[in-house]
PDB file of C-alpha atoms in Angstrom:
ATOM      1  CA  MET B 751     -15.426 -14.384  15.659  1.00 63.00           C
ATOM      2  CA  ASN B 752     -16.092 -10.645  15.336  1.00 75.00           C
ATOM      3  CA  THR B 753     -15.604  -8.575  12.197  1.00 75.00           C
ATOM      4  CA  SER B 754     -12.343  -6.919  13.172  1.00 76.00           C
ATOM      5  CA  SER B 755     -10.665 -10.200  14.145  1.00 83.00           C
ATOM      6  CA  VAL B 756     -11.760 -11.820  10.864  1.00 84.00           C
ATOM      7  CA  PHE B 757     -10.337  -8.939   8.838  1.00 84.00           C
ATOM      8  CA  ARG B 758      -7.178  -8.954  10.956  1.00 85.00           C
ATOM      9  CA  GLN B 759      -6.718 -12.672  10.199  1.00 91.00           C
ATOM     10  CA  ILE B 760      -7.322 -12.051   6.488  1.00 90.00           C
ATOM     11  CA  ILE B 761      -4.785  -9.208   6.427  1.00 89.00           C
ATOM     12  CA  GLU B 762      -2.234 -11.482   8.123  1.00 92.00           C
ATOM     13  CA  GLU B 763      -2.789 -14.056   5.363  1.00 94.00           C
ATOM     14  CA  ILE B 764      -2.356 -11.362   2.719  1.00 92.00           C
ATOM     15  CA  ASP B 765       0.850 -10.154   4.395  1.00 90.00           C
ATOM     16  CA  GLN B 766       2.245 -13.694   4.130  1.00 94.00           C
ATOM     17  CA  ILE B 767       1.509 -13.730   0.406  1.00 95.00           C
ATOM     18  CA  LYS B 768       3.008 -10.275  -0.326  1.00 91.00           C
ATOM     19  CA  PRO B 769       6.612 -11.469  -0.715  1.00 92.00           C
ATOM     20  CA  SER B 770       5.495 -13.816  -3.503  1.00 94.00           C
ATOM     21  CA  ILE B 771       4.212 -10.928  -5.620  1.00 93.00           C
ATOM     22  CA  GLN B 772       7.555  -9.618  -6.784  1.00 90.00           C
ATOM     23  CA  LEU B 773      10.048 -10.064  -9.549  1.00 90.00           C
ATOM     24  CA  GLN B 774      13.782 -10.209  -9.001  1.00 90.00           C
ATOM     25  CA  LEU B 775      15.799  -9.365 -12.092  1.00 86.00           C
ATOM     26  CA  PRO B 776      18.288  -9.962 -13.562  1.00 85.00           C
ATOM     27  CA  ALA B 777      17.875 -13.701 -13.334  1.00 87.00           C
ATOM     28  CA  ASN B 778      18.400 -16.817 -15.381  1.00 90.00           C
ATOM     29  CA  PRO B 779      15.512 -18.183 -17.501  1.00 89.00           C
ATOM     30  CA  ARG B 780      14.752 -21.005 -15.064  1.00 93.00           C
ATOM     31  CA  SER B 781      14.546 -18.582 -12.137  1.00 93.00           C
ATOM     32  CA  VAL B 782      12.245 -16.273 -14.101  1.00 93.00           C
ATOM     33  CA  LYS B 783       9.895 -19.176 -14.871  1.00 93.00           C
ATOM     34  CA  GLN B 784       9.878 -20.161 -11.197  1.00 95.00           C
ATOM     35  CA  GLN B 785       9.044 -16.587 -10.231  1.00 95.00           C
ATOM     36  CA  ILE B 786       6.132 -16.570 -12.702  1.00 95.00           C
ATOM     37  CA  GLN B 787       4.812 -19.790 -11.141  1.00 96.00           C
ATOM     38  CA  LYS B 788       5.198 -18.319  -7.648  1.00 97.00           C
ATOM     39  CA  ILE B 789       3.291 -15.184  -8.633  1.00 97.00           C
ATOM     40  CA  THR B 790       0.536 -17.242 -10.278  1.00 97.00           C
ATOM     41  CA  LEU B 791       0.132 -19.373  -7.150  1.00 97.00           C
ATOM     42  CA  ALA B 792       0.031 -16.259  -4.961  1.00 97.00           C
ATOM     43  CA  GLN B 793      -2.657 -14.758  -7.186  1.00 97.00           C
ATOM     44  CA  LYS B 794      -4.706 -17.939  -6.877  1.00 98.00           C
ATOM     45  CA  LYS B 795      -4.482 -17.711  -3.084  1.00 97.00           C
ATOM     46  CA  LEU B 796      -5.468 -14.038  -3.220  1.00 96.00           C
ATOM     47  CA  ARG B 797      -8.542 -14.875  -5.310  1.00 96.00           C
ATOM     48  CA  GLU B 798      -9.540 -17.500  -2.741  1.00 96.00           C
ATOM     49  CA  ILE B 799      -9.134 -14.936   0.033  1.00 95.00           C
ATOM     50  CA  GLU B 800     -11.089 -12.416  -2.048  1.00 93.00           C
ATOM     51  CA  GLU B 801     -13.996 -14.845  -2.224  1.00 92.00           C
ATOM     52  CA  ARG B 802     -13.980 -15.188   1.574  1.00 89.00           C
ATOM     53  CA  VAL B 803     -13.792 -11.402   1.954  1.00 88.00           C
ATOM     54  CA  TYR B 804     -16.725 -11.014  -0.428  1.00 85.00           C
ATOM     55  CA  LEU B 805     -18.848 -13.565   1.412  1.00 82.00           C
ATOM     56  CA  PHE B 806     -17.965 -12.051   4.763  1.00 76.00           C
ATOM     57  CA  GLY B 807     -18.416  -8.480   3.539  1.00 71.00           C
ATOM     58  CA  ASN B 808     -21.942  -9.196   2.286  1.00 68.00           C
ATOM     59  CA  ARG B 809     -23.145  -9.964   5.795  1.00 67.00           C
ATOM     60  CA  GLY B 810     -23.690  -6.271   6.307  1.00 60.00           C
ATOM     61  CA  GLY B 811     -22.370  -4.554   9.367  1.00 63.00           C
ATOM     62  CA  ASN B 812     -21.518  -1.043  10.366  1.00 70.00           C
ATOM     63  CA  GLY B 813     -19.829   1.610   8.233  1.00 72.00           C
ATOM     64  CA  SER B 814     -16.403   0.870   9.672  1.00 73.00           C
ATOM     65  CA  ALA B 815     -16.642  -2.809   8.718  1.00 76.00           C
ATOM     66  CA  TYR B 816     -17.737  -1.861   5.217  1.00 78.00           C
ATOM     67  CA  ARG B 817     -14.818   0.557   4.789  1.00 77.00           C
ATOM     68  CA  THR B 818     -12.465  -2.174   5.986  1.00 79.00           C
ATOM     69  CA  TYR B 819     -14.062  -4.580   3.510  1.00 82.00           C
ATOM     70  CA  LEU B 820     -13.510  -2.103   0.669  1.00 80.00           C
ATOM     71  CA  SER B 821      -9.900  -1.485   1.727  1.00 80.00           C
ATOM     72  CA  VAL B 822      -9.084  -5.195   1.906  1.00 85.00           C
ATOM     73  CA  LYS B 823     -10.775  -5.760  -1.435  1.00 86.00           C
ATOM     74  CA  ALA B 824      -8.725  -2.905  -2.979  1.00 82.00           C
ATOM     75  CA  LEU B 825      -5.531  -4.308  -1.468  1.00 85.00           C
ATOM     76  CA  ILE B 826      -6.205  -7.732  -2.996  1.00 91.00           C
ATOM     77  CA  HIS B 827      -7.033  -6.246  -6.388  1.00 88.00           C
ATOM     78  CA  GLY B 828      -3.874  -4.140  -6.276  1.00 85.00           C
ATOM     79  CA  MET B 829      -1.710  -7.152  -5.489  1.00 90.00           C
ATOM     80  CA  ILE B 830      -3.315  -9.224  -8.259  1.00 94.00           C
ATOM     81  CA  HIS B 831      -2.739  -6.314 -10.653  1.00 90.00           C
ATOM     82  CA  ASP B 832       0.901  -6.053  -9.544  1.00 90.00           C
ATOM     83  CA  GLY B 833       1.288  -9.794 -10.118  1.00 94.00           C
ATOM     84  CA  ASN B 834      -0.046  -9.470 -13.663  1.00 94.00           C
ATOM     85  CA  HIS B 835       2.344  -6.581 -14.295  1.00 91.00           C
ATOM     86  CA  PHE B 836       5.310  -8.586 -12.997  1.00 92.00           C
ATOM     87  CA  LYS B 837       4.349 -11.646 -15.058  1.00 95.00           C
ATOM     88  CA  LEU B 838       4.223  -9.511 -18.202  1.00 93.00           C
ATOM     89  CA  LEU B 839       7.621  -8.056 -17.369  1.00 91.00           C
ATOM     90  CA  ALA B 840       8.967 -11.567 -16.765  1.00 92.00           C
ATOM     91  CA  GLU B 841       7.759 -12.684 -20.205  1.00 91.00           C
ATOM     92  CA  GLU B 842       9.330  -9.591 -21.756  1.00 92.00           C
ATOM     93  CA  TYR B 843      12.594 -10.422 -19.983  1.00 92.00           C
ATOM     94  CA  PHE B 844      13.124 -13.333 -22.370  1.00 90.00           C
ATOM     95  CA  VAL B 845      12.938 -10.909 -25.315  1.00 92.00           C
ATOM     96  CA  ASP B 846      14.742  -7.847 -23.923  1.00 92.00           C
ATOM     97  CA  PRO B 847      16.517  -8.567 -20.620  1.00 91.00           C
ATOM     98  CA  GLU B 848      18.261  -5.196 -20.306  1.00 91.00           C
ATOM     99  CA  GLY B 849      15.173  -3.151 -21.144  1.00 91.00           C
ATOM    100  CA  THR B 850      13.031  -5.166 -18.742  1.00 90.00           C
ATOM    101  CA  VAL B 851      15.476  -4.688 -15.863  1.00 90.00           C
ATOM    102  CA  THR B 852      15.435  -0.948 -16.554  1.00 91.00           C
ATOM    103  CA  LEU B 853      11.612  -0.854 -16.607  1.00 89.00           C
ATOM    104  CA  LEU B 854      11.386  -2.829 -13.377  1.00 89.00           C
ATOM    105  CA  HIS B 855      13.938  -0.619 -11.654  1.00 90.00           C
ATOM    106  CA  ASP B 856      12.109   2.522 -12.795  1.00 91.00           C
ATOM    107  CA  ALA B 857       8.773   1.162 -11.539  1.00 87.00           C
ATOM    108  CA  TYR B 858      10.243   0.331  -8.122  1.00 88.00           C
ATOM    109  CA  GLN B 859      11.821   3.786  -7.886  1.00 92.00           C
ATOM    110  CA  ARG B 860       8.545   5.479  -8.855  1.00 92.00           C
ATOM    111  CA  ASP B 861       6.595   3.489  -6.253  1.00 90.00           C
ATOM    112  CA  LEU B 862       9.153   4.287  -3.550  1.00 92.00           C
ATOM    113  CA  GLU B 863       8.977   7.979  -4.336  1.00 94.00           C
ATOM    114  CA  LEU B 864       5.169   7.989  -4.365  1.00 94.00           C
ATOM    115  CA  ARG B 865       5.023   6.069  -1.082  1.00 93.00           C
ATOM    116  CA  TYR B 866       7.415   8.551   0.471  1.00 94.00           C
ATOM    117  CA  ARG B 867       5.334  11.505  -0.758  1.00 94.00           C
ATOM    118  CA  ILE B 868       2.090   9.912   0.482  1.00 94.00           C
ATOM    119  CA  HIS B 869       3.613   9.214   3.890  1.00 93.00           C
ATOM    120  CA  HIS B 870       4.940  12.765   4.112  1.00 94.00           C
ATOM    121  CA  LEU B 871       1.530  14.249   3.218  1.00 93.00           C
ATOM    122  CA  GLN B 872      -0.213  11.942   5.706  1.00 92.00           C
ATOM    123  CA  ALA B 873       2.201  13.134   8.406  1.00 92.00           C
ATOM    124  CA  LEU B 874       1.168  16.694   7.576  1.00 92.00           C
ATOM    125  CA  GLY B 875      -2.438  15.686   8.273  1.00 92.00           C
ATOM    126  CA  LEU B 876      -3.821  15.687   4.733  1.00 92.00           C
ATOM    127  CA  SER B 877      -6.820  13.485   3.959  1.00 91.00           C
ATOM    128  CA  GLN B 878      -6.850  10.846   1.231  1.00 91.00           C
ATOM    129  CA  SER B 879      -8.673  13.135  -1.212  1.00 90.00           C
ATOM    130  CA  GLN B 880      -6.237  15.983  -0.496  1.00 92.00           C
ATOM    131  CA  ILE B 881      -3.278  13.680  -1.067  1.00 93.00           C
ATOM    132  CA  ILE B 882      -4.772  12.393  -4.304  1.00 92.00           C
ATOM    133  CA  PHE B 883      -5.227  15.965  -5.493  1.00 92.00           C
ATOM    134  CA  ALA B 884      -1.692  16.933  -4.434  1.00 93.00           C
ATOM    135  CA  ILE B 885      -0.068  14.006  -6.260  1.00 93.00           C
ATOM    136  CA  TRP B 886      -2.361  13.199  -9.211  1.00 92.00           C
ATOM    137  CA  ARG B 887      -4.122  16.579  -9.549  1.00 91.00           C
ATOM    138  CA  VAL B 888      -7.636  15.109  -9.721  1.00 90.00           C
ATOM    139  CA  LYS B 889     -10.648  15.907  -7.579  1.00 88.00           C
ATOM    140  CA  ALA B 890     -13.400  13.587  -6.424  1.00 82.00           C
ATOM    141  CA  GLU B 891     -15.790  15.234  -8.892  1.00 78.00           C
ATOM    142  CA  SER B 892     -13.771  13.905 -11.844  1.00 70.00           C
ATOM    143  CA  ASP B 893     -15.240  10.398 -11.614  1.00 74.00           C
ATOM    144  CA  LYS B 894     -13.007   8.186 -13.778  1.00 83.00           C
ATOM    145  CA  ALA B 895      -9.677   9.929 -13.170  1.00 87.00           C
ATOM    146  CA  TYR B 896     -10.341  10.068  -9.431  1.00 88.00           C
ATOM    147  CA  GLN B 897     -11.219   6.360  -9.340  1.00 85.00           C
ATOM    148  CA  VAL B 898      -7.957   5.507 -11.089  1.00 86.00           C
ATOM    149  CA  ALA B 899      -5.982   7.722  -8.694  1.00 89.00           C
ATOM    150  CA  THR B 900      -7.809   6.214  -5.701  1.00 88.00           C
ATOM    151  CA  LYS B 901      -6.900   2.686  -6.798  1.00 84.00           C
ATOM    152  CA  GLU B 902      -3.271   3.727  -7.213  1.00 87.00           C
ATOM    153  CA  TYR B 903      -3.324   5.390  -3.782  1.00 90.00           C
ATOM    154  CA  GLN B 904      -4.790   2.254  -2.211  1.00 84.00           C
ATOM    155  CA  ARG B 905      -2.271   0.035  -3.997  1.00 82.00           C
ATOM    156  CA  LEU B 906       0.609   2.123  -2.734  1.00 86.00           C
ATOM    157  CA  THR B 907      -0.648   2.534   0.814  1.00 86.00           C
ATOM    158  CA  GLY B 908      -1.902  -1.048   1.114  1.00 74.00           C
ATOM    159  CA  SER B 909       1.487  -2.487   0.182  1.00 41.00           C
ATOM    160  CA  CYS B 910       3.433  -0.055   2.350  1.00 37.00           C
ATOM    161  CA  GLN B 911       3.467  -1.257   5.958  1.00 36.00           C
ATOM    162  CA  ALA B 912       6.542   0.554   7.178  1.00 33.00           C
ATOM    163  CA  VAL B 913       7.639   4.115   6.642  1.00 33.00           C
ATOM    164  CA  PRO B 914       9.437   4.163   3.303  1.00 34.00           C
ATOM    165  CA  GLU B 915      12.962   5.450   3.152  1.00 37.00           C
ATOM    166  CA  ARG B 916      13.636   8.378   0.866  1.00 37.00           C
ATOM    167  CA  VAL B 917      15.383   7.307  -2.321  1.00 35.00           C
TER     168      VAL B 917
END
């Protein structure tokens, strides 16, 4: 099996897991606990996939394969991070249901808006670094801030398969 078909298969597996990394609120306590379990199981599967990606990515290969490896790795890390965020929100839901629903709604709205802006800038032909500068106002020379913005960019673009609708 060649590199591109292996990564394509891995991305298909990740796409099947994506719907499990979400939180639907408001909900009853039992449903929230089930959602936490679903997210935890999805994260476990993602870590197993990450191990396969790591083993496969260490075989070497051309620059394109390495960039794909890094993108898939970033996608997995972003989804695991999102899962942790949703699990924390789910735990908070038991303490402050109304506040948690508001936080979750605001986060979804922010992500939709950022995805829309990224898509719009991509359609204008801007590169990743230009988009990161336009949205987060950091340049590649600013090591730490640029790394954080790059991870956020990858999280948003990796989880956005279709063109987002404007909110």
